[in-house]
PDB file of C-alpha atoms in Angstrom:
ATOM      1  CA  GLY A   2       2.142 -17.326 -11.139  1.00 54.00           C
ATOM      2  CA  ALA A   3       1.369 -13.962 -12.596  1.00 77.00           C
ATOM      3  CA  GLY A   4       1.127 -12.022  -9.368  1.00 93.00           C
ATOM      4  CA  VAL A   5       2.815 -11.569  -6.003  1.00 97.00           C
ATOM      5  CA  SER A   6       2.264 -14.625  -3.847  1.00 97.00           C
ATOM      6  CA  GLN A   7       2.367 -14.619  -0.064  1.00 98.00           C
ATOM      7  CA  SER A   8       2.235 -17.528   2.336  1.00 97.00           C
ATOM      8  CA  PRO A   9       0.771 -18.488   4.621  1.00 98.00           C
ATOM      9  CA  ARG A  10      -2.481 -16.686   3.967  1.00 97.00           C
ATOM     10  CA  TYR A  11      -3.353 -16.820   7.671  1.00 97.00           C
ATOM     11  CA  LYS A  12      -1.154 -17.444  10.686  1.00 98.00           C
ATOM     12  CA  VAL A  13      -2.127 -17.767  14.313  1.00 98.00           C
ATOM     13  CA  ALA A  14       0.796 -17.596  16.707  1.00 98.00           C
ATOM     14  CA  LYS A  15       1.001 -17.861  20.444  1.00 98.00           C
ATOM     15  CA  ARG A  16       2.596 -14.894  22.128  1.00 98.00           C
ATOM     16  CA  GLY A  17       6.338 -15.434  22.253  1.00 98.00           C
ATOM     17  CA  GLN A  18       6.424 -17.687  19.202  1.00 98.00           C
ATOM     18  CA  ASP A  19       8.619 -16.896  16.187  1.00 98.00           C
ATOM     19  CA  VAL A  20       6.981 -16.635  12.763  1.00 98.00           C
ATOM     20  CA  ALA A  21       8.244 -16.466   9.192  1.00 98.00           C
ATOM     21  CA  LEU A  22       6.215 -14.936   6.392  1.00 98.00           C
ATOM     22  CA  ARG A  23       7.108 -15.598   2.786  1.00 98.00           C
ATOM     23  CA  CYS A  24       6.793 -13.420  -0.296  1.00 98.00           C
ATOM     24  CA  ASP A  25       7.254 -14.585  -3.882  1.00 98.00           C
ATOM     25  CA  PRO A  26       7.461 -11.450  -6.031  1.00 97.00           C
ATOM     26  CA  ILE A  27       6.683 -11.234  -9.699  1.00 95.00           C
ATOM     27  CA  SER A  28       9.544 -12.825 -11.597  1.00 93.00           C
ATOM     28  CA  GLY A  29      12.202 -10.323 -12.568  1.00 90.00           C
ATOM     29  CA  HIS A  30      10.978  -7.556 -10.307  1.00 92.00           C
ATOM     30  CA  VAL A  31      13.893  -5.685  -8.805  1.00 90.00           C
ATOM     31  CA  SER A  32      12.156  -3.917  -5.955  1.00 91.00           C
ATOM     32  CA  LEU A  33      10.375  -5.615  -3.069  1.00 94.00           C
ATOM     33  CA  PHE A  34       8.523  -3.927  -0.227  1.00 94.00           C
ATOM     34  CA  TRP A  35       7.027  -5.127   3.044  1.00 97.00           C
ATOM     35  CA  TYR A  36       4.152  -3.289   4.675  1.00 97.00           C
ATOM     36  CA  GLN A  37       2.184  -3.775   7.882  1.00 97.00           C
ATOM     37  CA  GLN A  38      -1.536  -2.996   7.838  1.00 95.00           C
ATOM     38  CA  ALA A  39      -3.426  -2.798  11.101  1.00 91.00           C
ATOM     39  CA  LEU A  40      -7.202  -3.193  11.049  1.00 87.00           C
ATOM     40  CA  GLY A  41      -8.872  -0.106   9.601  1.00 85.00           C
ATOM     41  CA  GLN A  42      -5.586   1.592   8.784  1.00 88.00           C
ATOM     42  CA  GLY A  43      -3.491   2.196   5.717  1.00 90.00           C
ATOM     43  CA  PRO A  44      -0.414   0.093   5.027  1.00 94.00           C
ATOM     44  CA  GLU A  45       2.671   1.212   6.934  1.00 95.00           C
ATOM     45  CA  PHE A  46       6.091   0.814   5.355  1.00 95.00           C
ATOM     46  CA  LEU A  47       8.424  -1.694   6.973  1.00 97.00           C
ATOM     47  CA  THR A  48      11.350  -2.324   4.654  1.00 96.00           C
ATOM     48  CA  TYR A  49      12.504  -2.213   1.050  1.00 93.00           C
ATOM     49  CA  PHE A  50      14.879  -4.333  -1.054  1.00 94.00           C
ATOM     50  CA  GLN A  51      16.471  -3.670  -4.378  1.00 91.00           C
ATOM     51  CA  ASN A  52      17.532  -7.099  -5.566  1.00 93.00           C
ATOM     52  CA  GLU A  53      19.217  -8.684  -2.511  1.00 96.00           C
ATOM     53  CA  ALA A  54      20.198  -5.382  -0.926  1.00 95.00           C
ATOM     54  CA  GLN A  55      18.044  -4.084   1.898  1.00 95.00           C
ATOM     55  CA  LEU A  56      18.127  -0.368   1.185  1.00 92.00           C
ATOM     56  CA  ASP A  57      15.680   0.851   3.774  1.00 92.00           C
ATOM     57  CA  LYS A  58      14.570  -0.808   6.989  1.00 94.00           C
ATOM     58  CA  SER A  59      13.504   2.335   8.769  1.00 94.00           C
ATOM     59  CA  GLY A  60       9.941   1.100   9.218  1.00 95.00           C
ATOM     60  CA  LEU A  61      10.733  -2.063  11.142  1.00 97.00           C
ATOM     61  CA  PRO A  62       9.143  -1.444  14.551  1.00 95.00           C
ATOM     62  CA  SER A  63      11.717  -3.266  16.647  1.00 95.00           C
ATOM     63  CA  ASP A  64      14.714  -5.540  16.507  1.00 96.00           C
ATOM     64  CA  ARG A  65      12.300  -8.466  16.715  1.00 98.00           C
ATOM     65  CA  PHE A  66      11.524  -7.850  13.035  1.00 98.00           C
ATOM     66  CA  PHE A  67      13.961  -9.072  10.432  1.00 97.00           C
ATOM     67  CA  ALA A  68      13.667  -9.343   6.659  1.00 98.00           C
ATOM     68  CA  GLU A  69      15.875 -10.972   4.080  1.00 98.00           C
ATOM     69  CA  ARG A  70      16.021 -11.543   0.344  1.00 97.00           C
ATOM     70  CA  PRO A  71      19.235 -13.527  -0.073  1.00 96.00           C
ATOM     71  CA  GLU A  72      19.022 -14.287  -3.790  1.00 95.00           C
ATOM     72  CA  GLY A  73      17.151 -11.206  -4.890  1.00 93.00           C
ATOM     73  CA  SER A  74      13.855 -12.971  -5.466  1.00 95.00           C
ATOM     74  CA  VAL A  75      11.911 -14.616  -2.613  1.00 98.00           C
ATOM     75  CA  SER A  76      11.813 -12.655   0.627  1.00 98.00           C
ATOM     76  CA  THR A  77      11.064 -13.686   4.185  1.00 98.00           C
ATOM     77  CA  LEU A  78       9.861 -11.452   6.982  1.00 98.00           C
ATOM     78  CA  LYS A  79      10.623 -12.946  10.370  1.00 98.00           C
ATOM     79  CA  ILE A  80       9.138 -11.813  13.632  1.00 98.00           C
ATOM     80  CA  GLN A  81      10.697 -13.127  16.804  1.00 98.00           C
ATOM     81  CA  ARG A  82       8.926 -13.462  20.145  1.00 98.00           C
ATOM     82  CA  THR A  83       5.625 -12.269  18.716  1.00 98.00           C
ATOM     83  CA  GLN A  84       3.462  -9.941  20.777  1.00 97.00           C
ATOM     84  CA  GLN A  85      -0.216  -9.110  20.493  1.00 97.00           C
ATOM     85  CA  GLU A  86       0.519  -5.729  18.930  1.00 96.00           C
ATOM     86  CA  ASP A  87       2.153  -7.553  16.018  1.00 97.00           C
ATOM     87  CA  SER A  88      -1.296  -8.752  14.929  1.00 97.00           C
ATOM     88  CA  ALA A  89      -1.892  -7.253  11.495  1.00 97.00           C
ATOM     89  CA  VAL A  90      -1.914  -8.029   7.803  1.00 97.00           C
ATOM     90  CA  TYR A  91       1.578  -8.119   6.346  1.00 98.00           C
ATOM     91  CA  LEU A  92       1.661  -7.085   2.721  1.00 98.00           C
ATOM     92  CA  CYS A  93       4.398  -7.638   0.204  1.00 98.00           C
ATOM     93  CA  ALA A  94       4.727  -5.694  -3.044  1.00 95.00           C
ATOM     94  CA  SER A  95       7.131  -5.814  -5.951  1.00 93.00           C
ATOM     95  CA  SER A  96       7.918  -3.531  -8.851  1.00 89.00           C
ATOM     96  CA  ASP A  97      10.181  -3.712 -11.858  1.00 83.00           C
ATOM     97  CA  GLN A  98      11.975  -0.434 -11.270  1.00 70.00           C
ATOM     98  CA  THR A  99      12.955   1.727  -8.385  1.00 58.00           C
ATOM     99  CA  GLY A 100      11.145   4.890  -7.386  1.00 53.00           C
ATOM    100  CA  ASP A 101       8.068   5.264  -9.499  1.00 58.00           C
ATOM    101  CA  GLY A 102       7.316   1.920 -11.026  1.00 65.00           C
ATOM    102  CA  GLU A 103       3.880   0.478 -10.436  1.00 80.00           C
ATOM    103  CA  ALA A 104       3.987  -1.750  -7.370  1.00 87.00           C
ATOM    104  CA  PHE A 105       1.932  -4.944  -7.343  1.00 92.00           C
ATOM    105  CA  PHE A 106       0.712  -6.166  -3.985  1.00 95.00           C
ATOM    106  CA  GLY A 107       0.095  -9.666  -2.764  1.00 96.00           C
ATOM    107  CA  GLN A 108      -3.019 -10.607  -0.810  1.00 96.00           C
ATOM    108  CA  GLY A 109      -1.121 -10.430   2.447  1.00 97.00           C
ATOM    109  CA  THR A 110      -0.626 -12.683   5.437  1.00 98.00           C
ATOM    110  CA  ARG A 111      -3.022 -12.088   8.300  1.00 97.00           C
ATOM    111  CA  LEU A 112      -1.109 -12.659  11.536  1.00 98.00           C
ATOM    112  CA  THR A 113      -3.043 -13.074  14.748  1.00 98.00           C
ATOM    113  CA  VAL A 114      -1.076 -13.330  17.974  1.00 98.00           C
ATOM    114  CA  VAL A 115      -3.024 -14.896  20.843  1.00 97.00           C
TER     115      VAL A 115
ATOM    116  CA  GLY B  21       5.278  15.321  10.550  1.00 37.00           C
ATOM    117  CA  GLU B  22       4.810  15.030   6.820  1.00 40.00           C
ATOM    118  CA  SER B  23       2.033  12.681   5.855  1.00 49.00           C
ATOM    119  CA  VAL B  24      -0.624  11.816   3.369  1.00 58.00           C
ATOM    120  CA  GLY B  25      -4.172  11.889   4.674  1.00 52.00           C
ATOM    121  CA  LEU B  26      -7.804  11.803   3.623  1.00 46.00           C
ATOM    122  CA  HIS B  27     -10.667  14.127   4.509  1.00 49.00           C
ATOM    123  CA  LEU B  28     -13.443  11.561   5.068  1.00 54.00           C
ATOM    124  CA  PRO B  29     -13.287   8.024   6.383  1.00 86.00           C
ATOM    125  CA  THR B  30     -16.536   6.906   4.650  1.00 91.00           C
ATOM    126  CA  LEU B  31     -18.286   8.047   1.487  1.00 93.00           C
ATOM    127  CA  SER B  32     -21.743   6.804   0.462  1.00 95.00           C
ATOM    128  CA  VAL B  33     -22.737   7.243  -3.157  1.00 96.00           C
ATOM    129  CA  GLN B  34     -25.816   6.252  -5.119  1.00 96.00           C
ATOM    130  CA  GLU B  35     -25.162   3.654  -7.792  1.00 96.00           C
ATOM    131  CA  GLY B  36     -24.707   5.414 -11.133  1.00 96.00           C
ATOM    132  CA  ASP B  37     -23.608   8.706  -9.592  1.00 96.00           C
ATOM    133  CA  ASN B  38     -20.068  10.031  -9.718  1.00 97.00           C
ATOM    134  CA  SER B  39     -17.794   9.605  -6.703  1.00 96.00           C
ATOM    135  CA  ILE B  40     -15.145  12.048  -5.593  1.00 96.00           C
ATOM    136  CA  ILE B  41     -12.583  11.008  -3.024  1.00 95.00           C
ATOM    137  CA  ASN B  42     -10.239  13.646  -1.676  1.00 93.00           C
ATOM    138  CA  CYS B  43      -6.771  13.577  -0.236  1.00 91.00           C
ATOM    139  CA  ALA B  44      -4.480  16.199   1.270  1.00 88.00           C
ATOM    140  CA  TYR B  45      -0.740  15.795   1.359  1.00 84.00           C
ATOM    141  CA  SER B  46       1.875  17.837   3.132  1.00 76.00           C
ATOM    142  CA  ASN B  47       5.162  16.812   1.533  1.00 83.00           C
ATOM    143  CA  SER B  48       5.735  19.454  -1.128  1.00 81.00           C
ATOM    144  CA  ALA B  49       8.724  17.497  -2.408  1.00 82.00           C
ATOM    145  CA  SER B  50       6.622  14.510  -3.443  1.00 86.00           C
ATOM    146  CA  ASP B  51       7.007  13.770  -7.113  1.00 85.00           C
ATOM    147  CA  TYR B  52       4.587  10.978  -7.724  1.00 89.00           C
ATOM    148  CA  PHE B  53       1.119  10.088  -6.463  1.00 92.00           C
ATOM    149  CA  ILE B  54      -0.928   6.930  -6.736  1.00 93.00           C
ATOM    150  CA  TRP B  55      -4.489   5.903  -5.972  1.00 95.00           C
ATOM    151  CA  TYR B  56      -5.031   2.348  -4.747  1.00 95.00           C
ATOM    152  CA  LYS B  57      -8.221   0.354  -4.310  1.00 96.00           C
ATOM    153  CA  GLN B  58      -8.372  -2.295  -1.627  1.00 96.00           C
ATOM    154  CA  GLU B  59     -11.209  -4.777  -1.470  1.00 94.00           C
ATOM    155  CA  SER B  60     -11.856  -6.837   1.620  1.00 91.00           C
ATOM    156  CA  GLY B  61      -9.269  -9.565   2.087  1.00 90.00           C
ATOM    157  CA  LYS B  62      -7.099  -8.384  -0.777  1.00 93.00           C
ATOM    158  CA  GLY B  63      -3.984  -6.318  -1.199  1.00 95.00           C
ATOM    159  CA  PRO B  64      -4.096  -2.771  -2.594  1.00 95.00           C
ATOM    160  CA  GLN B  65      -4.630  -2.600  -6.326  1.00 95.00           C
ATOM    161  CA  PHE B  66      -3.181   0.178  -8.460  1.00 93.00           C
ATOM    162  CA  ILE B  67      -5.865   2.377 -10.040  1.00 94.00           C
ATOM    163  CA  ILE B  68      -4.152   5.400 -11.491  1.00 95.00           C
ATOM    164  CA  ASP B  69      -1.100   7.542 -10.932  1.00 93.00           C
ATOM    165  CA  ILE B  70      -0.001  11.081 -11.611  1.00 94.00           C
ATOM    166  CA  ARG B  71       3.298  12.899 -11.601  1.00 92.00           C
ATOM    167  CA  SER B  72       3.847  16.278 -10.012  1.00 91.00           C
ATOM    168  CA  ASN B  73       4.319  17.935 -13.400  1.00 92.00           C
ATOM    169  CA  MET B  74       0.724  17.118 -14.329  1.00 95.00           C
ATOM    170  CA  ASP B  75      -2.575  18.375 -12.943  1.00 96.00           C
ATOM    171  CA  LYS B  76      -4.959  15.838 -14.442  1.00 97.00           C
ATOM    172  CA  ARG B  77      -4.871  12.306 -15.717  1.00 97.00           C
ATOM    173  CA  GLN B  78      -7.698  10.152 -16.979  1.00 97.00           C
ATOM    174  CA  GLY B  79      -8.171   6.422 -17.062  1.00 94.00           C
ATOM    175  CA  GLN B  80     -11.120   4.173 -17.652  1.00 92.00           C
ATOM    176  CA  ARG B  81     -13.958   5.740 -15.617  1.00 96.00           C
ATOM    177  CA  VAL B  82     -11.412   7.322 -13.266  1.00 97.00           C
ATOM    178  CA  THR B  83      -9.755  10.721 -13.212  1.00 98.00           C
ATOM    179  CA  VAL B  84      -7.086  11.963 -10.847  1.00 97.00           C
ATOM    180  CA  LEU B  85      -6.649  15.667 -10.209  1.00 97.00           C
ATOM    181  CA  LEU B  86      -3.606  17.197  -8.580  1.00 96.00           C
ATOM    182  CA  ASN B  87      -3.548  20.710  -7.179  1.00 94.00           C
ATOM    183  CA  LYS B  88      -0.022  21.403  -6.043  1.00 90.00           C
ATOM    184  CA  THR B  89      -0.862  24.906  -4.852  1.00 90.00           C
ATOM    185  CA  VAL B  90      -3.054  23.576  -2.054  1.00 91.00           C
ATOM    186  CA  LYS B  91      -1.463  20.108  -1.934  1.00 90.00           C
ATOM    187  CA  HIS B  92      -4.679  18.356  -2.802  1.00 92.00           C
ATOM    188  CA  LEU B  93      -5.324  15.156  -4.706  1.00 94.00           C
ATOM    189  CA  SER B  94      -8.668  13.756  -5.754  1.00 96.00           C
ATOM    190  CA  LEU B  95     -10.006  10.638  -7.410  1.00 97.00           C
ATOM    191  CA  GLN B  96     -13.155  10.856  -9.469  1.00 98.00           C
ATOM    192  CA  ILE B  97     -15.035   7.697 -10.375  1.00 98.00           C
ATOM    193  CA  ALA B  98     -17.670   8.071 -13.055  1.00 97.00           C
ATOM    194  CA  ALA B  99     -20.948   6.132 -12.964  1.00 97.00           C
ATOM    195  CA  THR B 100     -20.139   4.343  -9.719  1.00 96.00           C
ATOM    196  CA  GLN B 101     -20.901   0.628  -9.756  1.00 96.00           C
ATOM    197  CA  PRO B 102     -21.344  -1.915  -6.946  1.00 95.00           C
ATOM    198  CA  GLY B 103     -17.921  -3.324  -7.802  1.00 96.00           C
ATOM    199  CA  ASP B 104     -16.376  -0.005  -6.846  1.00 97.00           C
ATOM    200  CA  SER B 105     -17.126  -0.693  -3.181  1.00 96.00           C
ATOM    201  CA  ALA B 106     -13.752  -0.750  -1.461  1.00 96.00           C
ATOM    202  CA  VAL B 107     -11.340   1.323   0.568  1.00 95.00           C
ATOM    203  CA  TYR B 108      -9.436   3.833  -1.501  1.00 96.00           C
ATOM    204  CA  PHE B 109      -5.992   5.034  -0.505  1.00 94.00           C
ATOM    205  CA  CYS B 110      -4.008   7.877  -1.890  1.00 94.00           C
ATOM    206  CA  ALA B 111      -0.290   7.351  -1.687  1.00 92.00           C
ATOM    207  CA  GLU B 112       2.830   9.273  -2.507  1.00 90.00           C
ATOM    208  CA  ILE B 113       6.383   8.492  -3.405  1.00 86.00           C
ATOM    209  CA  PRO B 114       8.485  11.381  -2.109  1.00 80.00           C
ATOM    210  CA  ASN B 115      11.158  12.676  -4.395  1.00 64.00           C
ATOM    211  CA  ARG B 116      14.374  10.609  -4.255  1.00 56.00           C
ATOM    212  CA  ASP B 117      12.695   8.097  -1.958  1.00 57.00           C
ATOM    213  CA  ASP B 118      11.427   4.741  -3.137  1.00 70.00           C
ATOM    214  CA  LYS B 119       8.911   3.801  -0.486  1.00 83.00           C
ATOM    215  CA  ILE B 120       5.197   4.326  -0.972  1.00 87.00           C
ATOM    216  CA  ILE B 121       3.566   6.309   1.823  1.00 89.00           C
ATOM    217  CA  PHE B 122      -0.139   5.565   2.243  1.00 90.00           C
ATOM    218  CA  GLY B 123      -2.890   7.681   3.711  1.00 83.00           C
ATOM    219  CA  LYS B 124      -5.526   6.264   6.044  1.00 77.00           C
ATOM    220  CA  GLY B 125      -8.104   5.437   3.403  1.00 90.00           C
ATOM    221  CA  THR B 126     -11.699   6.255   2.496  1.00 93.00           C
ATOM    222  CA  ARG B 127     -14.331   3.534   2.423  1.00 94.00           C
ATOM    223  CA  LEU B 128     -16.632   3.930  -0.578  1.00 96.00           C
ATOM    224  CA  HIS B 129     -20.109   2.542   0.027  1.00 95.00           C
ATOM    225  CA  ILE B 130     -22.483   2.162  -2.916  1.00 95.00           C
ATOM    226  CA  LEU B 131     -26.170   2.681  -2.254  1.00 93.00           C
ATOM    227  CA  PRO B 132     -28.620   0.684  -4.421  1.00 87.00           C
TER     228      PRO B 132
END
């Protein structure tokens, strides 16, 4: 596809369940970002990859959050033992250069923890 | 702490009028600023950007103004249309840092 694709579009998880969110960036894009967006708030940075290297994970809220991009393309954000406060939209973005390239966002995965 | 923020959470504008959305930032080292538009159920969409060595940049119906003296950023939308209804975020990429830092957003509501 032409844009950033995220799946699933919606996810309902029971508290304590593990979830995995997938991001397919635009082909060839070097940089990949994950953001968390709570209802009525702006996106909050979680982590950033340049190719397969995770250069910044300072925004991950706890050690229950883990992200990977093993081959420098598709990325997975995993949340272990989900809690209600993890409910949010998780956005993925990619860009073709570091720093100031235009970042293209996917539609996000809406996670609801019940 | 350093952050990007917006003055008003909601802005109502008559259809056909011009809209001005404001943003204040506090990181004087920021080198690059972006305005995003986010419609309901969608991810943020790039509108226009500006570098710190510029004070104005124009696009199609949109203009971004940067005042580094008072650390103020604004987005002007000419002849506002119903399709402009969305939440608008200003964002910055601090110098030597790759992550995009978003403000809280302003919801633009178009009156018929």
